[in-house]
CSV table of C-alpha atoms in Angstrom, one decimal:
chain,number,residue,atom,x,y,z
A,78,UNK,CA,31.5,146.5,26.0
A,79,UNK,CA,34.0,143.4,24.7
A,80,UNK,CA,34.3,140.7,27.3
A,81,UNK,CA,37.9,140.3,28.3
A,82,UNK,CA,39.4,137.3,28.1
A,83,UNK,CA,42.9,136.0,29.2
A,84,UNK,CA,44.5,133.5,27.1
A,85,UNK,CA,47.3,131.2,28.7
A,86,UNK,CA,49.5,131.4,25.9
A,87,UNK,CA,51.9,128.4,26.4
A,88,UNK,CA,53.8,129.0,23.1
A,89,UNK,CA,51.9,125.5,21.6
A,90,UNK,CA,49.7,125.4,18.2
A,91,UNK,CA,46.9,124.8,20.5
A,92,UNK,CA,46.8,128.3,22.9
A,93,UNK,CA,47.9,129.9,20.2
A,94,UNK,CA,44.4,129.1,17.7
A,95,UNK,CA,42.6,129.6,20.9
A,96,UNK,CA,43.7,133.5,21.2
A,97,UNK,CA,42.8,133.7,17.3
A,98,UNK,CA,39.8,132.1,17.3
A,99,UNK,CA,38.5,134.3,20.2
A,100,UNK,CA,40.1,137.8,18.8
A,101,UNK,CA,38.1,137.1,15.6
A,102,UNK,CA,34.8,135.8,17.8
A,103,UNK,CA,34.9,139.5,19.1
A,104,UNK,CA,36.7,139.5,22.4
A,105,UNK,CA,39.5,141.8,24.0
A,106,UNK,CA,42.0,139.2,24.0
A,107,UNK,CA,45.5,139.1,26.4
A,108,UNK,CA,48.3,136.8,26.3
A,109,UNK,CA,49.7,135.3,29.2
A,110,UNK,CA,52.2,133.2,29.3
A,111,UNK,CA,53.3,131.0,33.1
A,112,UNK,CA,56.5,130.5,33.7
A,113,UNK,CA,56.4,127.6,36.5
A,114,UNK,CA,59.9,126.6,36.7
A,115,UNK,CA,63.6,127.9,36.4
A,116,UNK,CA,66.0,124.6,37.1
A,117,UNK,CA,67.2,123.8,33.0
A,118,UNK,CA,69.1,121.1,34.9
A,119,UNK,CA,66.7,118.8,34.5
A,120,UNK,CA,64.9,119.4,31.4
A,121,UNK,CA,66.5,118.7,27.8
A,122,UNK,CA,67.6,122.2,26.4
A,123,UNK,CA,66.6,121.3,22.8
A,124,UNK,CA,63.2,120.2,23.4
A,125,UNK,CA,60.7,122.2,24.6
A,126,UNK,CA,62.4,124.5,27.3
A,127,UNK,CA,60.6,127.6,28.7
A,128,UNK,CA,62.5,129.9,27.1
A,129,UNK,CA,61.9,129.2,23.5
A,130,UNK,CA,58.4,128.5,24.6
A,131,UNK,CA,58.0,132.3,25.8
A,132,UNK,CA,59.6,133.4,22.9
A,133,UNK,CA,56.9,131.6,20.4
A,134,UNK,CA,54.2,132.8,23.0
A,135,UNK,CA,55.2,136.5,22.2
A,136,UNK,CA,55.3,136.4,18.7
A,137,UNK,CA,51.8,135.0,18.4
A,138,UNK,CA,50.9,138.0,20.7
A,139,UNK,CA,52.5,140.3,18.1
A,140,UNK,CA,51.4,138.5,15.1
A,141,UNK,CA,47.7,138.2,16.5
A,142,UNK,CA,48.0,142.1,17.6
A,143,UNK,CA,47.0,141.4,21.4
A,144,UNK,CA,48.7,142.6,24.5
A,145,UNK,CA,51.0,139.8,26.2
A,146,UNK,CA,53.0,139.4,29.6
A,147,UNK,CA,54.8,136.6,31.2
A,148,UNK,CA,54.0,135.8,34.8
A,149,UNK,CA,56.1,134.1,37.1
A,150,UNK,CA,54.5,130.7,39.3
A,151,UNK,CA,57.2,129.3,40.1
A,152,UNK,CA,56.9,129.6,43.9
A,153,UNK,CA,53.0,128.3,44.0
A,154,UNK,CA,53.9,125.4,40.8
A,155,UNK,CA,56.6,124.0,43.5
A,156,UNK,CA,54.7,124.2,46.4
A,157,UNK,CA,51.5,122.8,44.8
A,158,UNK,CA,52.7,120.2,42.2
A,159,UNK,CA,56.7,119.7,43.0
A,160,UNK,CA,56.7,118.9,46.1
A,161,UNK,CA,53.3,116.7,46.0
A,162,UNK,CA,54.8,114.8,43.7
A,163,UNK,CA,57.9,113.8,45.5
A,164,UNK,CA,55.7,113.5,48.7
A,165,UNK,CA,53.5,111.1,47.1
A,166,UNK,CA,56.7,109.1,45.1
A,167,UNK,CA,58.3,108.8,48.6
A,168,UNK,CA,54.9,106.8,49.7
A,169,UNK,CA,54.9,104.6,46.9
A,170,UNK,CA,52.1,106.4,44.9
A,171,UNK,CA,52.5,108.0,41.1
A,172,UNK,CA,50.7,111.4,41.0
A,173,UNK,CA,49.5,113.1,37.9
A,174,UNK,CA,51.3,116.4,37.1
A,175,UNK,CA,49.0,117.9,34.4
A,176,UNK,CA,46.4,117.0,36.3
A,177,UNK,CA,47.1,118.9,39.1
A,178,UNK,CA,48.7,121.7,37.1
A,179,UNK,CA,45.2,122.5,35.4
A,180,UNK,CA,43.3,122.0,39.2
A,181,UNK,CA,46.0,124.0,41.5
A,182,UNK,CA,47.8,126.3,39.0
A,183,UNK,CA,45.9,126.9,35.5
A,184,UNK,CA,42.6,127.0,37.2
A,185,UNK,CA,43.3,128.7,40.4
A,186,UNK,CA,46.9,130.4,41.4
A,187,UNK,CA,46.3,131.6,36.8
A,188,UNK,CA,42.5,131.9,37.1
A,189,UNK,CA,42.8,134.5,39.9
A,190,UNK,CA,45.5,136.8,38.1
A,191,UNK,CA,43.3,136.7,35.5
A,192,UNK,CA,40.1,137.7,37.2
A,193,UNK,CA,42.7,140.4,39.7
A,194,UNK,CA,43.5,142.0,35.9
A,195,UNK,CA,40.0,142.0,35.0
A,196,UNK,CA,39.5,139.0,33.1
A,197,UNK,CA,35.6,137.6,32.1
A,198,UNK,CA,37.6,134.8,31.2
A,199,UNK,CA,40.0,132.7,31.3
A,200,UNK,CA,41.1,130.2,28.4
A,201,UNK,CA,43.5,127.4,27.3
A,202,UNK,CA,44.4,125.5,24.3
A,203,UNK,CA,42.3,122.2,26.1
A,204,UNK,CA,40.6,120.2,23.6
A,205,UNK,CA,37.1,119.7,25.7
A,206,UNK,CA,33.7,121.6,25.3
A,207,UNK,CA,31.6,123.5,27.8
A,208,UNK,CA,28.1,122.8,28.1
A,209,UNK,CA,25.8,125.3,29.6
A,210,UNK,CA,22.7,124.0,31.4
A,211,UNK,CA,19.5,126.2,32.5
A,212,UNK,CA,18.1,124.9,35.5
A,213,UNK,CA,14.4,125.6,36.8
A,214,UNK,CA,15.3,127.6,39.7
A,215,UNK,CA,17.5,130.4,37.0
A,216,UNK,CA,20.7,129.0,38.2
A,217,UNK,CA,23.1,127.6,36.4
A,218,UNK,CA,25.0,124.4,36.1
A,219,UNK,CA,28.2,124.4,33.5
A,220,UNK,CA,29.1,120.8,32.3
A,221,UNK,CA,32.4,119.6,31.0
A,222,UNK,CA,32.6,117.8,27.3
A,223,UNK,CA,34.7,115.7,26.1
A,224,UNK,CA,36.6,117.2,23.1
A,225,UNK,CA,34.9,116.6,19.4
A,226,UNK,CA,38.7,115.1,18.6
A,227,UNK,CA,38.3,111.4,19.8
A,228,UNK,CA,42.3,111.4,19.5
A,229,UNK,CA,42.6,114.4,21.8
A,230,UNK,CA,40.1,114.9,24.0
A,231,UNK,CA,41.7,116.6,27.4
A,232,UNK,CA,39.0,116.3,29.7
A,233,UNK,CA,40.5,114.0,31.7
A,234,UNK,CA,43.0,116.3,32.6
A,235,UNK,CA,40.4,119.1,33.5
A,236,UNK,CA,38.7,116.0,35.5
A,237,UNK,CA,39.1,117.9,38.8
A,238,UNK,CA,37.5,121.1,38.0
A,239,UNK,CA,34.3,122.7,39.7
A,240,UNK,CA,31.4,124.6,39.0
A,241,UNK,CA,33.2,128.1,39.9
A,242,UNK,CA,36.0,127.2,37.5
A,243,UNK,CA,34.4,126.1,34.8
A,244,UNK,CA,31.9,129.7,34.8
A,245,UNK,CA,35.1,131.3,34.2
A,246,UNK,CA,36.8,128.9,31.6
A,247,UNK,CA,36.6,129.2,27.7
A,248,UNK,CA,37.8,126.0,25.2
A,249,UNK,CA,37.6,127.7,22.1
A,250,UNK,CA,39.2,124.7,20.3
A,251,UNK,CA,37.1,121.5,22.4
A,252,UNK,CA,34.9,121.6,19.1
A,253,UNK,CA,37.7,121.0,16.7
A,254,UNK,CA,40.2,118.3,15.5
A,255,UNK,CA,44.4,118.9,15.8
A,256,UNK,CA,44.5,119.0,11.8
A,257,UNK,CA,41.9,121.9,11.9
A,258,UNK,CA,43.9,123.8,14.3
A,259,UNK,CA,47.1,123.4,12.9
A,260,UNK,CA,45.3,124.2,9.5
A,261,UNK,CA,43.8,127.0,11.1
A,262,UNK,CA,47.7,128.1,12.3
A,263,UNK,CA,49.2,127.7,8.9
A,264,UNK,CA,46.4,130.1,7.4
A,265,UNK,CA,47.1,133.0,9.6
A,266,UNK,CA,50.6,132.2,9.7
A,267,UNK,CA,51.2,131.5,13.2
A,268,UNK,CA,54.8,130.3,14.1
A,269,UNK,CA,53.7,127.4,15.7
A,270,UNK,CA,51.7,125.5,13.3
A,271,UNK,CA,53.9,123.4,12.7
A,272,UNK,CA,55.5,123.1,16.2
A,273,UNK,CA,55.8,119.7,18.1
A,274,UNK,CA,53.3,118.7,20.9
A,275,UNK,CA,55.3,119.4,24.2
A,276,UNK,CA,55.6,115.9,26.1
A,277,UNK,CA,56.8,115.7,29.6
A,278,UNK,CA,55.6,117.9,32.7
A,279,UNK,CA,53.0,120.5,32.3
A,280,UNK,CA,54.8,123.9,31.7
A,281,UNK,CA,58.4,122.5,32.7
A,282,UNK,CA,59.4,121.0,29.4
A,283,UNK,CA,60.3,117.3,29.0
A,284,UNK,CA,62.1,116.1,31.6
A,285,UNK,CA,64.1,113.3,32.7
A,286,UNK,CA,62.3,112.0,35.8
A,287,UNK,CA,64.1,109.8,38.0
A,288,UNK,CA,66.8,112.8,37.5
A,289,UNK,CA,64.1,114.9,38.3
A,290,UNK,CA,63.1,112.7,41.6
A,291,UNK,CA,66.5,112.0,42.8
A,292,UNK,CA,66.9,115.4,43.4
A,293,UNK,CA,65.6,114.9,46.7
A,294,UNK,CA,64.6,111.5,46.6
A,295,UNK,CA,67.9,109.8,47.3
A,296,UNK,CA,68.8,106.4,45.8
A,297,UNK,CA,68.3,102.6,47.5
A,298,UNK,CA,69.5,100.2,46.4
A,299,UNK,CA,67.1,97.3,46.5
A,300,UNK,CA,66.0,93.9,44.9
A,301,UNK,CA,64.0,93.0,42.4
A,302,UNK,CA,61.4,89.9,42.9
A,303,UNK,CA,59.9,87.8,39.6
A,304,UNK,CA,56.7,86.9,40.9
A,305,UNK,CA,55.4,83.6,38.9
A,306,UNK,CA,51.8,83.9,36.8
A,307,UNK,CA,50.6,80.9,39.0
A,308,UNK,CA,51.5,82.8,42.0
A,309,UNK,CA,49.0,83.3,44.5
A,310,UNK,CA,48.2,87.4,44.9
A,311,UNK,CA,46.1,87.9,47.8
A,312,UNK,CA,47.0,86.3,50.8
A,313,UNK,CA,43.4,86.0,52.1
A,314,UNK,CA,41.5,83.9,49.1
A,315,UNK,CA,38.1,84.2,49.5
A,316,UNK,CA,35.4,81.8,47.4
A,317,UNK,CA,32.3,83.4,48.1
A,318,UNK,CA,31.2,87.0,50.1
A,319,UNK,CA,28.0,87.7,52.1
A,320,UNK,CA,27.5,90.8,50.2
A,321,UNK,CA,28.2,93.0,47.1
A,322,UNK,CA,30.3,95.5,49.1
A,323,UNK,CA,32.6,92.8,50.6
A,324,UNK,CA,33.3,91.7,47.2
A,325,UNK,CA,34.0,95.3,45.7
A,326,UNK,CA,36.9,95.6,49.0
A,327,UNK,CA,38.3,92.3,48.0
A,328,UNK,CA,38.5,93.3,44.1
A,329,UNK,CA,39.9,96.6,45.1
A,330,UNK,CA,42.6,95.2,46.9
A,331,UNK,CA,46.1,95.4,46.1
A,332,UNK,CA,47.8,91.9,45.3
A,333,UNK,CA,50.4,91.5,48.3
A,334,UNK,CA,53.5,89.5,47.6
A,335,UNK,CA,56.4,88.8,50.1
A,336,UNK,CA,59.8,87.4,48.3
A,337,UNK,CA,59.9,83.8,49.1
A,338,UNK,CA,56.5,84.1,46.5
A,339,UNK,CA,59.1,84.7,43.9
A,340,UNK,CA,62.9,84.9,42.9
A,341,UNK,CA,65.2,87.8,43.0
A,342,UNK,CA,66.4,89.0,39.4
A,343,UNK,CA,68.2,91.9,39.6
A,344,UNK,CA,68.5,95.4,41.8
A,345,UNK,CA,67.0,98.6,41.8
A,346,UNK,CA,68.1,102.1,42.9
A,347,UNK,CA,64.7,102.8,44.9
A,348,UNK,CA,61.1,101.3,44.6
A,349,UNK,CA,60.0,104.9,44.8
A,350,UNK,CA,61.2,105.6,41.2
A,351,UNK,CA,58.9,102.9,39.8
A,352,UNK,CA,55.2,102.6,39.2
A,353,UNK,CA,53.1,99.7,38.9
A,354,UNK,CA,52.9,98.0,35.2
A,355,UNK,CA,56.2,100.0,34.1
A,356,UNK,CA,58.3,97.8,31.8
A,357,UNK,CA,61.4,100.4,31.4
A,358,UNK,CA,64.3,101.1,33.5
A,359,UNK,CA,64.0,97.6,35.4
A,360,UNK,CA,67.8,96.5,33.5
A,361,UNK,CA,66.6,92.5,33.7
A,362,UNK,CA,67.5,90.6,30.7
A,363,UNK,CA,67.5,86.9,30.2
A,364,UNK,CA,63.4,86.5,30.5
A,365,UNK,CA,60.8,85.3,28.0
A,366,UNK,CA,58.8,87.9,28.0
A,367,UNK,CA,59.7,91.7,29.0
A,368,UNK,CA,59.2,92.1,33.2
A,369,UNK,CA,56.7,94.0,34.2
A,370,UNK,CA,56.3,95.9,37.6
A,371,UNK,CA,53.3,94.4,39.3
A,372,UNK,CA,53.9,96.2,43.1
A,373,UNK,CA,56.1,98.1,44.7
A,374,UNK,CA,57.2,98.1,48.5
A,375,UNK,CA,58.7,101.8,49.5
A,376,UNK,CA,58.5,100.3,53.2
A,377,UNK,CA,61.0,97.0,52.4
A,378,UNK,CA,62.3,98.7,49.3
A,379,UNK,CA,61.3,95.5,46.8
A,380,UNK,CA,60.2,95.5,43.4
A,381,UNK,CA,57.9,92.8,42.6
A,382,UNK,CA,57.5,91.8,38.9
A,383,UNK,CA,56.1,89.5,36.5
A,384,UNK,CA,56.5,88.3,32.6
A,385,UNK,CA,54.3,89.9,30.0
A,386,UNK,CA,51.2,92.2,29.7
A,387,UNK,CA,49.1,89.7,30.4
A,388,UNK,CA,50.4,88.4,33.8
A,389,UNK,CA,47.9,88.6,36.3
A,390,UNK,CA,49.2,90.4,39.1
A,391,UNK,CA,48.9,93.7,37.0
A,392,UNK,CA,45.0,93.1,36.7
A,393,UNK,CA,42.1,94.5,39.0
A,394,UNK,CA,38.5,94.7,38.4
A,395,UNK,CA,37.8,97.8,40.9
A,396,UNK,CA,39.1,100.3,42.6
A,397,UNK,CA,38.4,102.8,45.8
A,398,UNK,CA,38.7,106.4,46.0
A,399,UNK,CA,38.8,107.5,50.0
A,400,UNK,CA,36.2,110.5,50.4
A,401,UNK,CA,38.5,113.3,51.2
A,402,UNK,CA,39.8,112.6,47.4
A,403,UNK,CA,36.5,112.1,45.9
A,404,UNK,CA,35.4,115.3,43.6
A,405,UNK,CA,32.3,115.9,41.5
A,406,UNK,CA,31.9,117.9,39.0
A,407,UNK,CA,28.6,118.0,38.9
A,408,UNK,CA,27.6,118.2,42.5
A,409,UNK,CA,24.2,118.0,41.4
A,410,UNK,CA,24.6,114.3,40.4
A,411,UNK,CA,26.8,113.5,43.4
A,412,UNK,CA,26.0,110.2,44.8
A,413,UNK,CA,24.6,109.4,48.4
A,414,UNK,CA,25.8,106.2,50.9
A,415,UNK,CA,24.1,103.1,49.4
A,416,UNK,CA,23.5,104.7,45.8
A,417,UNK,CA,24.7,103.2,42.4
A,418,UNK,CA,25.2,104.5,39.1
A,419,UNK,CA,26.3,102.9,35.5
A,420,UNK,CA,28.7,105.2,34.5
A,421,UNK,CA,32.4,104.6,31.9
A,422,UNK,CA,35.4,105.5,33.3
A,423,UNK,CA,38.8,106.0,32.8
A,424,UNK,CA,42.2,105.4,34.7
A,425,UNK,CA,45.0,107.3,32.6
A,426,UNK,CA,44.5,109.7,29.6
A,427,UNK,CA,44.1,108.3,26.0
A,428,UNK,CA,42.5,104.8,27.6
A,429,UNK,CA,39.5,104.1,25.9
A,430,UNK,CA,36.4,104.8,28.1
A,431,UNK,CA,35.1,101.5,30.0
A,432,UNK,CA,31.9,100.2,31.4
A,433,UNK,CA,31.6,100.3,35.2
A,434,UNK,CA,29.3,100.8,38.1
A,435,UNK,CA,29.9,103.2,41.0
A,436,UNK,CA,29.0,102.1,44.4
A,437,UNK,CA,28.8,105.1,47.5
A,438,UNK,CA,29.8,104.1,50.7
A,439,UNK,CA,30.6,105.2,54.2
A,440,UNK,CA,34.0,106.7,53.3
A,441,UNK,CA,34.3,106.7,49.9
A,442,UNK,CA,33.4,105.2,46.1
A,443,UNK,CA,34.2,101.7,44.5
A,444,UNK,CA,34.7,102.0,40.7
A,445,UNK,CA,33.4,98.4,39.8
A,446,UNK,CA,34.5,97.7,36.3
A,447,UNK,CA,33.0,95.1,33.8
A,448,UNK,CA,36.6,93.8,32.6
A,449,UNK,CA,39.5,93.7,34.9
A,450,UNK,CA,42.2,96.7,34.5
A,451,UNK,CA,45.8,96.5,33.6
A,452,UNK,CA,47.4,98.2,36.0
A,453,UNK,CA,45.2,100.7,38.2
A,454,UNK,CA,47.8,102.9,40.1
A,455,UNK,CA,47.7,104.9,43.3
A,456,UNK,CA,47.6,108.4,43.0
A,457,UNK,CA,46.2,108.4,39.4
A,458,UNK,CA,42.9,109.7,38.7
A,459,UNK,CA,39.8,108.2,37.9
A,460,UNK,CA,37.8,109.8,35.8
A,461,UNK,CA,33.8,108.7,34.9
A,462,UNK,CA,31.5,110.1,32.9
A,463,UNK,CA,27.2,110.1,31.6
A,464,UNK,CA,27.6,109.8,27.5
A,465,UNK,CA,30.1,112.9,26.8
A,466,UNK,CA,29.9,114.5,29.8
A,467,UNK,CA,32.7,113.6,32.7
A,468,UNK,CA,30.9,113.9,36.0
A,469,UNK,CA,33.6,113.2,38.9
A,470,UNK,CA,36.6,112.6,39.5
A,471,UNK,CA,38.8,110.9,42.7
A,472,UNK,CA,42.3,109.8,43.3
A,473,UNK,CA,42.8,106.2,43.0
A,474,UNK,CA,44.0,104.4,46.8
């Protein structure tokens, strides 16, 4: 009997090879496609809205001969990523949408429709691999891959999966590269082959985000501080510590400013649209080099900034993730208090994976990198990983 798979058909190149590839490998194939949000007030009609989207995802079903439906998420996608994110704006922090989207709405709310229809599987257009290990007791243990396309490997955004989502999760394309897809697309004449990556939120389209914020995040207005290169960033310097993990907590923590350790430069509408090293949307002219933002206070509603990519404020050399936000993938490789382990890491998709040593202690992990970090944000993800494999994940404090 065929294994049945559901395929969340987005209406992108990507869901749309996956469904081929896995028709042709042999299984009974259904298109689904998640409609997560209705508000076209905030999204820009002509690029990328829903409703096109669906359109494309339906015509792939028909090309491709498989079943389709449209399912609406809405309710759960609002509760689950909208309303985090403005909860977590409101304290200062910048969440990751697609992130969450893959852990609270692909991966579950989806995943369970998909297994309630019958499903053996569920899979997405994700460029990352599954590995399968055998252990010694007949159990299993499922690993995630990075993608065999350097350029766009998605594992980070699947960096907060677990072992019963990932038994239940397909990649069909994780061992490909975007040309071979979209050659792949333009073979069997799919509509999308040519079609533009989507950019913006997952599933709502690109959207304009501090329109999308203010929507219940009103404005403030507020200053805007230039903070010197010289400037002294921590308020408690320390030459030497008595032990390793007293210097990880002073790497880790935030620069704190005050605005006598700068000038003002301009106002802002509300620190809680801005995130730390953005360089848009600031409206400061007159500088050498373009401001950057280097902290923001939601509390006093200030802006502190600084000249160029280079300015010091926007580096850090590690970073803590508080237990209750620390995940592993593989729980079998889960560290204990007091253990260490030479991993690479990343901070936001597409960065280049970096050296760095995780330290377990009472109450969470320190990510302890070899070079210092241009700007490590709260409420990001971490991600680290053994060779290809990413291990664990954990929001950044």
């Amino acid at each position: 009997m065929k294994k049945k798979v559901i395929v969340g058909l987005s209406g992108g190149v990507d869901s749309s090879v996956t469904a081929y590839l896995l028709k042709e490998q042999g299984y009974d194939v259904i298109g689904l496609f998640m409609k997560n949000w209705h508000d076209d007030s905030v999204t820009i009609s002509d690029e990328c809205p829903w409703l096109e989207d669906s359109n494309d995802a339906l015509i792939v079903a028909e090309k491709l001969g498989i079943p389709f439906q449209t399912v609406d998420l809405s309710v759960e996608y609002k509760e689950r990523i909208v309303d985090y994110m403005f909860n977590e704006y409101e304290k200062g922090r910048t969440p990751n949408p697609d992130v969450l989207c893959n852990r609270e709405i692909k991966f579950d709310v989806f995943l369970k429709i998909a297994l309630g229809l019958g499903a053996d599987y569920v899979a997405t257009g994700h460029y990352c691999r599954k590995g399968v290990l055998r252990n010694a007791d007949n159990s299993t243990t499922y690993q995630l891959l990075a993608g065999v396309d350097q350029n766009k490997d998605q594992s980070y955004f699947l960096c907060q999966l677990s072992q019963e989502q990932l038994a239940k999760t397909l990649y069909p394309i994780g061992e490909l590269t975007k040309p071979e897809v979209r050659k792949i697309a333009a073979e069997n004449n799919l509509i999308t082959a040519d079609k533009k990556d989507s950019q913006g939120l997952c599933f709502i389209g690109k959207v304009r985000l501090p329109e999308f914020l203010q929507q219940k995040l009103k404005p403030k207005k507020g200053i805007i501080v230039e903070v010197p290169s010289n400037a002294r960033h921590y308020k408690n310097e320390v030459e030497t510590f008595d032990n390793k993990i007293k210097e990880l907590e002073y790497n880790s923590d935030k620069p704190e400013y005050e605005i006598k350790d700068g000038k003002v430069v301009g106002e802002h509408q509300g620190a809680h649209f801005f995130t730390i090293g953005q360089r848009k949307g600031l409206d400061v002219g007159g500088t050498k080099e373009p401001l950057f933002v280097l902290e923001t206070d939601v509390k006093e509603n200030v802006i502190y900034t600084g000249q160029g990519k280079a300015h010091p404020g926007l580096f850090r050399k590690t970073l803590f993730v508080k237990e209750e936000e620390l995940h592993w993938v593989r729980k079998d490789l889960a560290l204990k208090v007091d253990d260490i382990m030479e991993v690479t890491a990343r901070i936001r998709y597409r960065q280049s994976l970096q050296e760095a040593t995780l330290y377990k202690v009472d109450g969470g992990l320190y990510v302890d990198f070899d070079d210092k970090q241009s700007a490590i944000t709260e409420g990001q993800f971490v991600a680290w990983y053994i060779e290809e494999e990413l291990i664990g994940s954990g929001v950044i404090s």
